[in-house]
Amino acid sequence: MRGEPAATEKVLVYDGDCPICIRGSERFVRWGLVPEERRREFQSYDGEPAERLAAAGFRNEMAVFEPASGEIRTGIPGFLWLLRDGRFGALAQLFDRPFFLAPLTGVYHLVSYNRRILAPPRSAIRCACDPDDRPAYQLALLVLLLAFALGVGALFGAAVAAGSGMPPGQGALWGLLATGAGWAALAVAALIAVPAGVRLRFLAHLAVVAAIGAAVLLPAALLAPFLRGAPLWLVVALAAGAALVVMARQLPLRLRYLGLWPRRRPT
């Protein structure tokens, strides 16, 4: 059983319903940046501390809370405030400047505002911790992940072509078209069948699924140029099959989270 932190010690507060937040806060502990007893999920707070954390914007960013003073800082400024107390204090002071703070905050917001899209909870959410709806961040995530998926698709096509004796450029084009066509077909279906208020988030979820599938293809894309004949086509078939299986398993989870798929009945 872990001990309670002293009132003067800063506490890293994370969303216990968010897989990304859970893993991120665990890394703070694993890397020695904060002891386990000073890592606490928001859902364990109630009363005034919970209200103050919510008012400080916790639903959008992880927070650092100092119980003695009542001070709360969220996001990158909060992380740097926390790190100032440890061996990375000098580095935290360096990064706590506008030149570094603005881009770091932008990248962090891209993840934090989209955390339910990147990793939707698999069970019921225990608090009103959903981030604010920020279409600009959702669109930015969609564009970045779709570009990654299309790039890997083109690389995969070029690699397969190189291994089979075809012009790599032609293979890249086919890979690009195959990747884009699958996503575009689902996107068109979404524009027809999905309610208007959910469409952008649904398209962003599709981009995440496409990026996950592309990540499965990436090792085969790097290996394919060095293979010929039956080994090449075996690797291609296994990689394509694995990508399809992984993506097919992702879709129901995301559709259930968006309320577009029947939820499983508890057993």
Short mmCIF file of C-alpha atoms in Angstrom, two decimals:
data_model
loop_
_atom_site.label_atom_id
_atom_site.label_comp_id
_atom_site.label_asym_id
_atom_site.label_seq_id
_atom_site.Cartn_x
_atom_site.Cartn_y
_atom_site.Cartn_z
CA MET A 1 0.00 0.00 0.00
CA ARG A 2 1.53 3.29 -1.03
CA GLY A 3 1.88 6.14 1.45
CA GLU A 4 0.22 9.53 1.23
CA PRO A 5 2.38 12.42 0.00
CA ALA A 6 3.19 15.26 2.38
CA ALA A 7 1.02 18.37 2.00
CA THR A 8 4.03 20.35 0.77
CA GLU A 9 4.81 17.85 -2.02
CA LYS A 10 3.47 18.32 -5.52
CA VAL A 11 1.18 15.58 -6.84
CA LEU A 12 0.82 14.53 -10.47
CA VAL A 13 -2.92 14.17 -11.16
CA TYR A 14 -4.03 12.15 -14.19
CA ASP A 15 -7.29 10.96 -15.73
CA GLY A 16 -7.81 7.40 -14.53
CA ASP A 17 -10.18 6.73 -17.45
CA CYS A 18 -7.56 7.66 -20.06
CA PRO A 19 -5.14 4.91 -21.21
CA ILE A 20 -2.70 7.55 -22.53
CA CYS A 21 -2.74 9.46 -19.23
CA ILE A 22 -2.28 6.27 -17.21
CA ARG A 23 0.72 5.16 -19.27
CA GLY A 24 2.18 8.68 -19.35
CA SER A 25 1.96 9.09 -15.57
CA GLU A 26 3.45 5.61 -15.09
CA ARG A 27 6.44 6.70 -17.17
CA PHE A 28 6.98 9.67 -14.85
CA VAL A 29 7.34 7.12 -12.05
CA ARG A 30 9.42 4.66 -14.08
CA TRP A 31 11.86 7.37 -15.15
CA GLY A 32 12.26 8.56 -11.56
CA LEU A 33 10.62 11.93 -12.17
CA VAL A 34 7.98 11.49 -9.47
CA PRO A 35 7.54 8.80 -6.79
CA GLU A 36 4.50 6.52 -7.03
CA GLU A 37 2.94 7.99 -3.88
CA ARG A 38 2.84 11.40 -5.62
CA ARG A 39 0.95 10.08 -8.64
CA ARG A 40 -2.81 10.12 -8.16
CA GLU A 41 -5.84 9.72 -10.41
CA PHE A 42 -8.39 12.50 -10.49
CA GLN A 43 -11.20 10.04 -9.75
CA SER A 44 -9.81 9.54 -6.22
CA TYR A 45 -10.49 13.19 -5.34
CA ASP A 46 -13.83 14.54 -4.20
CA GLY A 47 -15.21 17.71 -2.69
CA GLU A 48 -13.27 20.97 -2.98
CA PRO A 49 -10.01 19.50 -4.40
CA ALA A 50 -11.93 17.86 -7.24
CA GLU A 51 -13.85 21.07 -7.93
CA ARG A 52 -10.64 23.13 -7.96
CA LEU A 53 -8.89 20.69 -10.29
CA ALA A 54 -11.87 20.76 -12.66
CA ALA A 55 -11.98 24.58 -12.56
CA ALA A 56 -8.24 24.70 -13.35
CA GLY A 57 -8.87 22.88 -16.65
CA PHE A 58 -7.96 19.35 -15.64
CA ARG A 59 -10.37 17.86 -18.16
CA ASN A 60 -8.08 19.13 -20.94
CA GLU A 61 -4.66 18.48 -19.39
CA MET A 62 -2.98 16.54 -16.63
CA ALA A 63 -2.36 18.66 -13.57
CA VAL A 64 0.22 19.17 -10.86
CA PHE A 65 -1.35 19.96 -7.47
CA GLU A 66 0.38 21.28 -4.35
CA PRO A 67 -2.04 20.56 -1.46
CA ALA A 68 -0.37 22.91 1.06
CA SER A 69 -0.69 26.04 -1.07
CA GLY A 70 -3.65 24.86 -3.14
CA GLU A 71 -1.78 25.86 -6.30
CA ILE A 72 -2.58 23.94 -9.49
CA ARG A 73 -0.75 24.09 -12.80
CA THR A 74 -1.82 22.09 -15.83
CA GLY A 75 -0.15 20.76 -18.97
CA ILE A 76 3.46 21.51 -19.87
CA PRO A 77 3.82 24.38 -17.33
CA GLY A 78 2.67 21.95 -14.64
CA PHE A 79 5.13 19.25 -15.70
CA LEU A 80 8.01 21.75 -15.68
CA TRP A 81 6.92 23.03 -12.27
CA LEU A 82 7.00 19.45 -11.00
CA LEU A 83 10.42 18.72 -12.52
CA ARG A 84 11.99 21.80 -10.93
CA ASP A 85 12.08 19.95 -7.61
CA GLY A 86 14.25 17.10 -8.89
CA ARG A 87 17.50 16.42 -10.68
CA PHE A 88 16.07 17.86 -13.91
CA GLY A 89 15.44 21.26 -12.33
CA ALA A 90 17.91 23.11 -14.54
CA LEU A 91 16.46 21.53 -17.68
CA ALA A 92 12.93 22.42 -16.55
CA GLN A 93 13.97 26.05 -16.10
CA LEU A 94 15.48 26.06 -19.59
CA PHE A 95 12.32 24.73 -21.23
CA ASP A 96 10.07 27.05 -19.23
CA ARG A 97 10.61 29.81 -21.79
CA PRO A 98 8.28 30.95 -24.60
CA PHE A 99 10.65 29.66 -27.32
CA PHE A 100 10.24 26.08 -26.03
CA LEU A 101 6.96 26.38 -24.13
CA ALA A 102 4.75 27.29 -27.11
CA PRO A 103 5.68 24.35 -29.40
CA LEU A 104 5.75 21.86 -26.51
CA THR A 105 2.29 23.02 -25.43
CA GLY A 106 1.01 22.77 -29.00
CA VAL A 107 2.18 19.16 -29.33
CA TYR A 108 0.83 18.28 -25.89
CA HIS A 109 -2.56 19.83 -26.71
CA LEU A 110 -2.70 17.81 -29.94
CA VAL A 111 -2.54 14.69 -27.78
CA SER A 112 -4.52 15.83 -24.74
CA TYR A 113 -7.49 17.29 -26.64
CA ASN A 114 -7.59 14.15 -28.81
CA ARG A 115 -6.91 11.57 -26.11
CA ARG A 116 -10.37 10.01 -26.37
CA ILE A 117 -9.79 9.66 -30.12
CA LEU A 118 -6.29 8.25 -29.81
CA ALA A 119 -7.25 5.78 -27.07
CA PRO A 120 -10.97 5.61 -26.23
CA PRO A 121 -11.81 4.06 -22.83
CA ARG A 122 -12.89 0.42 -22.96
CA SER A 123 -15.24 0.76 -19.97
CA ALA A 124 -17.65 3.34 -18.60
CA ILE A 125 -16.12 6.74 -17.81
CA ARG A 126 -16.22 7.52 -14.08
CA CYS A 127 -16.20 11.33 -14.31
CA ALA A 128 -16.99 14.21 -16.65
CA CYS A 129 -13.37 14.30 -17.82
CA ASP A 130 -13.89 14.44 -21.56
CA PRO A 131 -11.73 17.18 -23.08
CA ASP A 132 -13.33 20.20 -24.69
CA ASP A 133 -14.38 19.63 -28.28
CA ARG A 134 -11.68 21.31 -30.39
CA PRO A 135 -12.33 20.72 -34.12
CA ALA A 136 -9.04 22.37 -35.13
CA TYR A 137 -7.04 19.85 -33.09
CA GLN A 138 -9.18 16.99 -34.38
CA LEU A 139 -8.58 18.11 -37.96
CA ALA A 140 -4.84 18.49 -37.34
CA LEU A 141 -4.68 14.96 -35.90
CA LEU A 142 -6.68 13.61 -38.83
CA VAL A 143 -4.35 15.21 -41.39
CA LEU A 144 -1.15 14.07 -39.64
CA LEU A 145 -2.24 10.47 -39.15
CA LEU A 146 -3.73 10.16 -42.61
CA ALA A 147 -0.51 11.53 -44.11
CA PHE A 148 1.43 8.90 -42.13
CA ALA A 149 -0.89 6.12 -43.32
CA LEU A 150 -0.69 7.24 -46.95
CA GLY A 151 3.09 7.58 -46.73
CA VAL A 152 3.49 4.06 -45.33
CA GLY A 153 1.07 2.75 -47.97
CA ALA A 154 3.20 4.30 -50.71
CA LEU A 155 6.40 2.96 -49.10
CA PHE A 156 4.87 -0.51 -48.82
CA GLY A 157 3.82 -0.46 -52.47
CA ALA A 158 7.26 0.75 -53.60
CA ALA A 159 9.01 -1.90 -51.48
CA VAL A 160 6.86 -4.71 -52.85
CA ALA A 161 7.41 -3.46 -56.40
CA ALA A 162 11.18 -3.32 -55.87
CA GLY A 163 11.19 -6.89 -54.56
CA SER A 164 9.09 -8.16 -57.48
CA GLY A 165 10.98 -6.36 -60.24
CA MET A 166 8.37 -3.67 -60.95
CA PRO A 167 9.17 0.07 -61.05
CA PRO A 168 9.06 1.34 -57.44
CA GLY A 169 7.24 4.50 -58.50
CA GLN A 170 4.40 2.46 -59.95
CA GLY A 171 4.20 0.38 -56.79
CA ALA A 172 4.17 3.52 -54.63
CA LEU A 173 1.24 4.88 -56.64
CA TRP A 174 -0.71 1.64 -56.25
CA GLY A 175 0.04 1.55 -52.52
CA LEU A 176 -1.05 5.15 -52.14
CA LEU A 177 -4.28 4.53 -54.05
CA ALA A 178 -5.09 1.34 -52.14
CA THR A 179 -4.57 3.01 -48.75
CA GLY A 180 -6.45 6.16 -49.72
CA ALA A 181 -9.35 4.32 -51.36
CA GLY A 182 -10.15 2.28 -48.27
CA TRP A 183 -10.16 5.32 -46.00
CA ALA A 184 -12.09 7.41 -48.55
CA ALA A 185 -14.83 4.75 -48.88
CA LEU A 186 -15.37 4.73 -45.11
CA ALA A 187 -15.24 8.54 -45.03
CA VAL A 188 -17.95 8.82 -47.70
CA ALA A 189 -20.08 6.31 -45.79
CA ALA A 190 -19.60 8.42 -42.67
CA LEU A 191 -20.73 11.58 -44.41
CA ILE A 192 -23.92 9.77 -45.40
CA ALA A 193 -24.71 7.71 -42.29
CA VAL A 194 -23.04 9.40 -39.30
CA PRO A 195 -24.80 12.32 -37.52
CA ALA A 196 -23.31 15.71 -38.38
CA GLY A 197 -22.12 16.43 -34.83
CA VAL A 198 -19.99 13.28 -34.75
CA ARG A 199 -18.58 13.25 -38.29
CA LEU A 200 -15.26 14.99 -37.69
CA ARG A 201 -14.50 12.89 -34.62
CA PHE A 202 -15.49 9.74 -36.52
CA LEU A 203 -13.16 10.67 -39.39
CA ALA A 204 -10.38 11.30 -36.88
CA HIS A 205 -11.01 7.85 -35.39
CA LEU A 206 -10.77 6.40 -38.90
CA ALA A 207 -7.43 8.17 -39.36
CA VAL A 208 -6.17 6.58 -36.12
CA VAL A 209 -7.28 3.15 -37.35
CA ALA A 210 -5.56 3.74 -40.69
CA ALA A 211 -2.35 4.82 -38.91
CA ILE A 212 -2.43 1.71 -36.70
CA GLY A 213 -2.82 -0.46 -39.80
CA ALA A 214 0.06 1.40 -41.45
CA ALA A 215 2.26 0.82 -38.41
CA VAL A 216 1.62 -2.93 -38.77
CA LEU A 217 2.69 -2.73 -42.43
CA LEU A 218 5.85 -0.72 -41.75
CA PRO A 219 8.19 -3.63 -40.81
CA ALA A 220 7.17 -5.52 -43.95
CA ALA A 221 7.72 -2.38 -46.03
CA LEU A 222 11.29 -2.18 -44.73
CA LEU A 223 11.92 -5.90 -45.31
CA ALA A 224 10.23 -6.41 -48.69
CA PRO A 225 12.98 -4.90 -50.93
CA PHE A 226 15.36 -7.62 -49.76
CA LEU A 227 13.03 -10.52 -50.56
CA ARG A 228 12.16 -12.27 -53.80
CA GLY A 229 9.61 -14.82 -54.94
CA ALA A 230 7.57 -16.83 -52.45
CA PRO A 231 9.13 -15.28 -49.28
CA LEU A 232 8.22 -11.81 -50.55
CA TRP A 233 4.58 -12.68 -51.19
CA LEU A 234 4.32 -14.57 -47.90
CA VAL A 235 5.51 -11.48 -45.99
CA VAL A 236 3.16 -9.26 -48.00
CA ALA A 237 0.17 -11.53 -47.33
CA LEU A 238 0.94 -11.85 -43.62
CA ALA A 239 1.47 -8.10 -43.19
CA ALA A 240 -1.67 -7.17 -45.11
CA GLY A 241 -3.73 -9.76 -43.23
CA ALA A 242 -2.40 -8.62 -39.86
CA ALA A 243 -3.14 -4.97 -40.70
CA LEU A 244 -6.71 -5.81 -41.71
CA VAL A 245 -7.30 -7.85 -38.53
CA VAL A 246 -5.92 -5.11 -36.27
CA MET A 247 -8.01 -2.42 -37.97
CA ALA A 248 -11.14 -4.58 -37.89
CA ARG A 249 -10.71 -5.06 -34.14
CA GLN A 250 -10.26 -1.32 -33.58
CA LEU A 251 -13.41 -0.17 -35.35
CA PRO A 252 -16.09 -1.66 -33.04
CA LEU A 253 -14.38 -0.21 -29.95
CA ARG A 254 -14.38 3.25 -31.49
CA LEU A 255 -17.92 2.97 -32.84
CA ARG A 256 -19.16 1.90 -29.40
CA TYR A 257 -17.43 4.88 -27.79
CA LEU A 258 -19.13 7.24 -30.28
CA GLY A 259 -22.50 5.57 -29.66
CA LEU A 260 -22.65 4.22 -33.22
CA TRP A 261 -22.36 0.54 -32.29
CA PRO A 262 -24.38 -1.48 -29.73
CA ARG A 263 -22.51 -1.79 -26.45
CA ARG A 264 -21.77 -5.23 -25.08
CA ARG A 265 -24.13 -6.39 -22.41
CA PRO A 266 -22.42 -7.01 -19.07
CA THR A 267 -22.00 -10.70 -18.30
#
